[in-house]
Coordinates of C-alpha atoms in Angstrom, one line a residue:
Chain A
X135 CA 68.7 65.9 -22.7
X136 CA 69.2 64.6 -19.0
X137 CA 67.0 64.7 -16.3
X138 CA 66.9 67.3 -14.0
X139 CA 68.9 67.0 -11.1
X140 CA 68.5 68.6 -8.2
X141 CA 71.0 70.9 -7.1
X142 CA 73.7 69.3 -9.4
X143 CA 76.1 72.6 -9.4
X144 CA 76.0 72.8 -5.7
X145 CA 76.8 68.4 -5.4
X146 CA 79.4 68.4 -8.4
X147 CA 81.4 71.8 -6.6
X148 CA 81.2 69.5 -3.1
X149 CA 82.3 66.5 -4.5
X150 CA 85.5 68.0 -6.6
X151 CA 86.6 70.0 -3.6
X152 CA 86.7 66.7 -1.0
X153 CA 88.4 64.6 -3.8
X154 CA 90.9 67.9 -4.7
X155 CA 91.5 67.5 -0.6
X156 CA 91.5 64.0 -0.7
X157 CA 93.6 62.8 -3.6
X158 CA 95.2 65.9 -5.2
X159 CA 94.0 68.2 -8.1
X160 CA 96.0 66.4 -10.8
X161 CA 94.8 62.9 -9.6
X162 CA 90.9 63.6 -9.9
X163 CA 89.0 63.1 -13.0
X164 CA 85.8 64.9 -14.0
X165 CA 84.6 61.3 -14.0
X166 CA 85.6 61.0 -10.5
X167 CA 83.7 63.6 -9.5
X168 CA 80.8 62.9 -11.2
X169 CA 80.8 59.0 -9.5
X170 CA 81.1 60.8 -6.2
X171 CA 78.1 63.3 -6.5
X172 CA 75.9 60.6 -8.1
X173 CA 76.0 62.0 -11.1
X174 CA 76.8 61.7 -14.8
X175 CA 80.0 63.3 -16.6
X176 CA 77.5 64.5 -19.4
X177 CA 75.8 66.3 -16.4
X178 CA 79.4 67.6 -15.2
X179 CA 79.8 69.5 -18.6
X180 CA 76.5 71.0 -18.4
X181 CA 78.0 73.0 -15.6
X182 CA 81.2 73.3 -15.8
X183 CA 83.8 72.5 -19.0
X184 CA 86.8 71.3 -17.4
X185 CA 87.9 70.6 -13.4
X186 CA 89.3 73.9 -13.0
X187 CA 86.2 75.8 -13.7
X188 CA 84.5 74.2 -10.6
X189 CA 87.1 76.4 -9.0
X190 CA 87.7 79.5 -10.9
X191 CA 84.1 79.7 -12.2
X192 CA 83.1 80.1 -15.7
X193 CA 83.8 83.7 -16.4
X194 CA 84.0 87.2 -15.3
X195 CA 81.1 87.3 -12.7
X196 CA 84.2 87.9 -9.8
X197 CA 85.8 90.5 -11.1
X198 CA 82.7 92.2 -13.0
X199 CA 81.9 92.4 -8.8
X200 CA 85.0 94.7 -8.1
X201 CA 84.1 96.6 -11.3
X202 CA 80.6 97.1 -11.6
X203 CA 80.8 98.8 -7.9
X204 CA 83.8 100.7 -8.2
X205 CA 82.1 102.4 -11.3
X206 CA 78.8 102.8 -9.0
X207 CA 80.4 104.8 -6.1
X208 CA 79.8 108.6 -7.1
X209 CA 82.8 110.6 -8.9
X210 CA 84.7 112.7 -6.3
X211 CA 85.3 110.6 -3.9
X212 CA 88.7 109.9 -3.4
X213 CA 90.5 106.8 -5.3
X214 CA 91.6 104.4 -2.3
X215 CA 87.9 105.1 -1.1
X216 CA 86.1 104.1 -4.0
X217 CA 88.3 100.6 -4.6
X218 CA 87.5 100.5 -0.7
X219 CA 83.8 99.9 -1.7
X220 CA 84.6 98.1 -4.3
X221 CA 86.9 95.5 -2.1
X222 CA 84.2 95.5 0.7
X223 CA 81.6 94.4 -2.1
X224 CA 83.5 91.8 -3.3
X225 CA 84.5 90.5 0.3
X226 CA 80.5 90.6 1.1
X227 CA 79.9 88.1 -1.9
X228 CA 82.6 85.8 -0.4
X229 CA 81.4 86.2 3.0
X230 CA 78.2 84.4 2.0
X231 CA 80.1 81.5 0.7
X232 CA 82.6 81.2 3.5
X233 CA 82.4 77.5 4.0
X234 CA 82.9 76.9 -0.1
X235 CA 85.4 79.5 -0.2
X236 CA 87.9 78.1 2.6
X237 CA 87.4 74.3 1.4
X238 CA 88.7 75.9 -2.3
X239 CA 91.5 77.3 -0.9
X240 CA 92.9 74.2 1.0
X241 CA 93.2 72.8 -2.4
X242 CA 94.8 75.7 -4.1
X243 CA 97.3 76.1 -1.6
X244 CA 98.6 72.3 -2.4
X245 CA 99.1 72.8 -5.9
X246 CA 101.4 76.0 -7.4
X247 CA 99.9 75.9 -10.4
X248 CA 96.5 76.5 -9.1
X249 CA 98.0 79.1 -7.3
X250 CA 99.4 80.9 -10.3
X251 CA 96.1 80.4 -11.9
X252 CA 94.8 83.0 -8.6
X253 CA 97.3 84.7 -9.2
X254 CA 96.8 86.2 -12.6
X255 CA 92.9 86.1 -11.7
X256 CA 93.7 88.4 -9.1
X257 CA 96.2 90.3 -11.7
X258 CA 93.5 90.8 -14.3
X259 CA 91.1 92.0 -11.5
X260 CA 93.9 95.0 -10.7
X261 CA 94.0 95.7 -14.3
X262 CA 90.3 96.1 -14.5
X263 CA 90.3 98.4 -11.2
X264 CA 93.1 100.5 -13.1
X265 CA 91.0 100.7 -16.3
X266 CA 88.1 101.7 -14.6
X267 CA 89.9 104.4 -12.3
X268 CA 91.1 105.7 -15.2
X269 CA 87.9 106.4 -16.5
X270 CA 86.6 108.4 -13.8
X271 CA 89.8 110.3 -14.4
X272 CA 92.3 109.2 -11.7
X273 CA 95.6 109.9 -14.2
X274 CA 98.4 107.1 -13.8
X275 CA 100.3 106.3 -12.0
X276 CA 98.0 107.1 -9.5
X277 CA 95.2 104.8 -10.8
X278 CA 97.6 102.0 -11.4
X279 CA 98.8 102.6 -7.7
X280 CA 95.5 102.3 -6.3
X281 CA 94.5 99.4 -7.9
X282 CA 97.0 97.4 -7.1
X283 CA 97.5 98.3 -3.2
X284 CA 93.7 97.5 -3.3
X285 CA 94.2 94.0 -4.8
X286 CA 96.9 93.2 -2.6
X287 CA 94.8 94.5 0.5
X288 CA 91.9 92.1 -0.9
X289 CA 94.7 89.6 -1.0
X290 CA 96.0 89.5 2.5
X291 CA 92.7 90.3 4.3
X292 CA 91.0 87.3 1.9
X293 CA 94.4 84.4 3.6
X294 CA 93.8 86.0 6.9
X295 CA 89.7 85.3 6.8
X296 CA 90.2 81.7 5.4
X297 CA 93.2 81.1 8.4
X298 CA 90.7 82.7 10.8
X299 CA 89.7 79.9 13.1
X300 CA 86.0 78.9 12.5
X301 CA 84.4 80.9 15.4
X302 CA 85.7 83.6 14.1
X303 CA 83.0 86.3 14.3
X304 CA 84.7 88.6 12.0
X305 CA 83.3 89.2 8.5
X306 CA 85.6 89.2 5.4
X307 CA 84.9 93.4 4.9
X308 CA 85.6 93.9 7.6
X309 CA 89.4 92.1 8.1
X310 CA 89.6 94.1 4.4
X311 CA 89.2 97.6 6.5
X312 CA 91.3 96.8 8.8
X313 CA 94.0 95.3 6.1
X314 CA 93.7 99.0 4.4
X315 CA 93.8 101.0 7.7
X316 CA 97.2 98.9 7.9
X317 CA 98.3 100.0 4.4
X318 CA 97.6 103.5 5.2
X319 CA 99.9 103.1 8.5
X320 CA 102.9 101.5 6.4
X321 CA 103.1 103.8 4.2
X322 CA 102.5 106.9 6.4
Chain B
X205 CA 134.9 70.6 -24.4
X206 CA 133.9 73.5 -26.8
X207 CA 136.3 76.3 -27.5
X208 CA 135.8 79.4 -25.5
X209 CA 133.7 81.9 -27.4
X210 CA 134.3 85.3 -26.8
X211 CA 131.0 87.0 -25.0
X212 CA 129.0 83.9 -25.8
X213 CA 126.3 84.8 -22.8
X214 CA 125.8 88.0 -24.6
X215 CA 125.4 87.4 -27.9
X216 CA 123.3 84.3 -27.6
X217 CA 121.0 86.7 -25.0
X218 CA 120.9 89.2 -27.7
X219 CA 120.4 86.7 -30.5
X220 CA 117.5 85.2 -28.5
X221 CA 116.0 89.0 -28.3
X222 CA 116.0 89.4 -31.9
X223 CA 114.7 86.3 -32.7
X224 CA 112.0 86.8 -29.9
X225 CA 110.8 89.7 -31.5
X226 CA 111.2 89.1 -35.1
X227 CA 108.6 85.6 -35.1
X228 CA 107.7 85.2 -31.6
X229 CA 108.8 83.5 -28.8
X230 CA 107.2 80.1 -29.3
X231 CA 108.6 80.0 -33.0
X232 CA 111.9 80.7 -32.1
X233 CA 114.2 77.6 -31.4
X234 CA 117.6 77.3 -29.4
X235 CA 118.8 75.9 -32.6
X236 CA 117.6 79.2 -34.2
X237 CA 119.3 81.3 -31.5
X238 CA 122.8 79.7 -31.6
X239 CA 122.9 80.0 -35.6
X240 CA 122.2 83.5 -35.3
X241 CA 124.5 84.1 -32.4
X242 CA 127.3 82.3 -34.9
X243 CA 127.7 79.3 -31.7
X244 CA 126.3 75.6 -31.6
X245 CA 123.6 74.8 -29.6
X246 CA 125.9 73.2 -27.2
X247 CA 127.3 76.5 -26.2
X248 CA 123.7 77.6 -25.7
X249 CA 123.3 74.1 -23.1
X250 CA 126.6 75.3 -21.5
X251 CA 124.7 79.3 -21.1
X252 CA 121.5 78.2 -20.4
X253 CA 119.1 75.5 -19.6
X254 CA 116.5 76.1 -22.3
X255 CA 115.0 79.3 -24.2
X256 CA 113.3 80.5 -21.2
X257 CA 115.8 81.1 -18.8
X258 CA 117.5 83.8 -21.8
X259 CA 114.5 86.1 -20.5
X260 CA 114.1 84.8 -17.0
X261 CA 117.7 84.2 -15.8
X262 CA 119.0 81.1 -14.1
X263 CA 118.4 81.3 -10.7
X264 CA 117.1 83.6 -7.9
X265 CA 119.9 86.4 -8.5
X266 CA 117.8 88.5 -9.0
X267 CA 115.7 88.2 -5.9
X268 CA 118.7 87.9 -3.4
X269 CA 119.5 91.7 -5.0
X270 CA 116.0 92.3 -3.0
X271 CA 116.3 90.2 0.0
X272 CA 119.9 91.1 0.6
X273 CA 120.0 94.6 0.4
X274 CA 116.8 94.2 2.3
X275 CA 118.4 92.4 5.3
X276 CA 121.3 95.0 5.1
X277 CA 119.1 98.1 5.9
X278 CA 119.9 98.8 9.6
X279 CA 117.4 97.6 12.6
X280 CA 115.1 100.4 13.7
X281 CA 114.2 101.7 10.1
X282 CA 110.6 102.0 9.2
X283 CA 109.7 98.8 7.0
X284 CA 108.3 100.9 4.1
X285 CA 111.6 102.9 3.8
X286 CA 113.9 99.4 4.2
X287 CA 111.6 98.0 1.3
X288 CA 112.2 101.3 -0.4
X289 CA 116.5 101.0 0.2
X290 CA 115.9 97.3 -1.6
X291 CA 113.6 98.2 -4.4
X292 CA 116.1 100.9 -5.6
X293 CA 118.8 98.5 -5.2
X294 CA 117.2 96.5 -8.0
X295 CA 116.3 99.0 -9.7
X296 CA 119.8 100.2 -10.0
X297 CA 121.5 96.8 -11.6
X298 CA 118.4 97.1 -13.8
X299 CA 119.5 100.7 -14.7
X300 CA 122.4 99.7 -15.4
X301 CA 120.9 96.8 -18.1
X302 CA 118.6 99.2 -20.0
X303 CA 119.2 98.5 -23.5
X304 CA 118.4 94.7 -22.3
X305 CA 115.3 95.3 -20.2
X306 CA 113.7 97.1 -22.4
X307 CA 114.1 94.8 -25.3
X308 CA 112.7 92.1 -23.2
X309 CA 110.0 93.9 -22.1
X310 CA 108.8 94.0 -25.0
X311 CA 109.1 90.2 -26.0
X312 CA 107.2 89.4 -22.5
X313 CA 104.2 91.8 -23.5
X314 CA 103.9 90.3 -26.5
X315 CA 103.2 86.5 -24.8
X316 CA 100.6 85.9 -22.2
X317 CA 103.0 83.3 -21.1
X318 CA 105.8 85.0 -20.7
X319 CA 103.6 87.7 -18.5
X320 CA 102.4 85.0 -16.5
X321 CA 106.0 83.9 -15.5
X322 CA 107.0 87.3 -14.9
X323 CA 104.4 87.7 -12.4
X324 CA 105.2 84.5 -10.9
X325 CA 108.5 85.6 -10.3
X326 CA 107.2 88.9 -8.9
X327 CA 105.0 87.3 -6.4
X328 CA 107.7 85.0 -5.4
X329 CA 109.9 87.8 -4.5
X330 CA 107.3 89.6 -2.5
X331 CA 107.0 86.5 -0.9
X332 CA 110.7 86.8 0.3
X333 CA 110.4 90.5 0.7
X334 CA 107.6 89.3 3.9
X335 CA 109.8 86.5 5.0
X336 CA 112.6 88.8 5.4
X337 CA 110.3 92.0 7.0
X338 CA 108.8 89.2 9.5
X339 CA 112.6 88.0 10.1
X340 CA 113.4 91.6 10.9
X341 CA 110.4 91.9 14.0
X342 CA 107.6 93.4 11.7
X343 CA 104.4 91.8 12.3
X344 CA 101.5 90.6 9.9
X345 CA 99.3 91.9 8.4
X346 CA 102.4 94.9 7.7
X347 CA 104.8 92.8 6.7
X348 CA 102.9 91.3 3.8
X349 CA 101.2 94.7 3.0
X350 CA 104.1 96.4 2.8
X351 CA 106.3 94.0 1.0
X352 CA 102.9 93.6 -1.3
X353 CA 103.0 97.5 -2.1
X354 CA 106.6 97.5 -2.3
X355 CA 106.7 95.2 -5.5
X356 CA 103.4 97.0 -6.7
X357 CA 105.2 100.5 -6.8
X358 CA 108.7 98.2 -8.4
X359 CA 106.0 97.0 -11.2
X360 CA 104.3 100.1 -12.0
X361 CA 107.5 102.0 -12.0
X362 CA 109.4 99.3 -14.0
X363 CA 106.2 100.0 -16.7
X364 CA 107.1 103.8 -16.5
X365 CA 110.2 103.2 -17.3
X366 CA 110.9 100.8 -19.6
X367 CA 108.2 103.2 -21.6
X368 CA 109.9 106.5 -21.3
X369 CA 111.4 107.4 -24.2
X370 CA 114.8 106.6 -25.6
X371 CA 116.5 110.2 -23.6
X372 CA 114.8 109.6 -20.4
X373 CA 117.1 111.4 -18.1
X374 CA 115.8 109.7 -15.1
X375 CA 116.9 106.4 -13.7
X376 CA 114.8 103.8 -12.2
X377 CA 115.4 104.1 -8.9
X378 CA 113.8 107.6 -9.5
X379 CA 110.7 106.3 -10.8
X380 CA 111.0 103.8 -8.2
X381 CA 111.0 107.0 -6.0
X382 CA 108.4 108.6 -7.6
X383 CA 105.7 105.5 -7.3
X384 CA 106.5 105.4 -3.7
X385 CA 105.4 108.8 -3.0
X386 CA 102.6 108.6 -5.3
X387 CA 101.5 105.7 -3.0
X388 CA 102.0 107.4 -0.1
X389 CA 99.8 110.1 -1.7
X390 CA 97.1 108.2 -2.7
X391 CA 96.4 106.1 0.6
X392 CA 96.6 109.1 2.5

């Protein structure tokens, strides 16, 4: 067993993302990161089991987000309203991380396949929404529909948050309302 | 130089099928392709560049279908109904390769690889679906929402119909059709 470290999540996730930024994804070791957060790579794998999980997390905890509220908002309100709350709940978990969450995605826009990584992330997050729409009886193809207007709402208010210029006062729920009041106006 | 082989494309793309579906895309070789399709492997070479591009084409034909009947559409049309006019021009040279599509279909559900390519190649045509909307005056977030839901409504109708049964009287650009208004339906 190793000593306890202080914070060691929090200084291993800083020091991957500035050498991601600084050298490239495919050029940064685990040991790398370790070195740079003063730390040991046995420490690293008590946290995390490979690079990429410093940026995609270990498991499901994102999308269980999107899920476990969508199943919480009461049965009759409409579909696009209840994967509204759903959105605006996992936006308010992002919001709190804004500083993490715009450093990651620097590093994911560099490298495609860390952006097809997000992207099936994001895929198996619609397919969940569907599922669960489904079981509050929302028949297809509505439910499929639904879930993945909202995903791609998520999508385009999440690139226009981290673009937003860092005085921005705007919270991520927020640019997701107004990303699905612009859906709604599209398709009208 | 080979001799010409009558309908080699074809009968090395149905070959590969078979063989796809019988053990599996990873255990089927190009060498195991061209013996079955009766051809050498380098008449495969001259057809394609490897095993892949049997299911996933050669280049971006498929997208310019999208992009170019996009750009066609007429200047003053609402952007939802010029994504419409290009969605059901791909779905139509789809139609028209049913047996095909559907058989493939069914080799890319059965890989998690071959779904993540797919919806690499999805996104990427959304992608030019937006570039193309901007191009035409439409501003963001619309043009990425609606090119976003455009390919979402292509998707889920492509499921529909690659699953309705063997006399399905209607053609994909109906189902295309359908999805849209479903969409319209369920974000208003």
């Amino acid at each position: 067993m190793g000593r306890w470290e202080p914070n060691a999540y929090g200084r291993l996730q800083l020091a991957a993302l500035e050498l991601f930024d600084e050298r490239g994804f495919e050029r940064t070791t685990v040991e790398d990161i370790a070195t740079r957060a003063g730390l040991t790579k046995r420490t690293f794998f008590r946290h995390f089991s490979d690079k990429r999980e410093v940026l995609f997390g270990t498991g499901d905890e994102f999308k269980a987000v999107f899920v476990d509220s969508l199943t919480a908002v009461p049965p009759g309100v409409a579909p696009i309203d209840a994967v509204a709350v759903s959105l605006e709940a996992a936006g308010a978990m992002l919001q709190e991380r804004r500083p993490f969450a715009r450093r990651r995605q620097q590093v994911i826009a560099a490298n495609a396949e860390l952006q097809e990584r997000e992207l099936i992330k994001l895929a198996s997050i619609a397919t969940a929404l569907t599922e669960t729409l489904r079981e509050r009886g929302v028949e297809e193809p509505a439910a499929s529909l639904t879930a993945e207007a909202g995903i791609a709402v998520f999508r385009i208010a999440f690139e226009r948050w981290v673009a937003a210029p860092d005085d921005e006062q705007r919270e991520l729920p927020e640019f997701i309302r107004e990303a699905l009041q612009a859906l709604r106006v599209v398709t009208a």
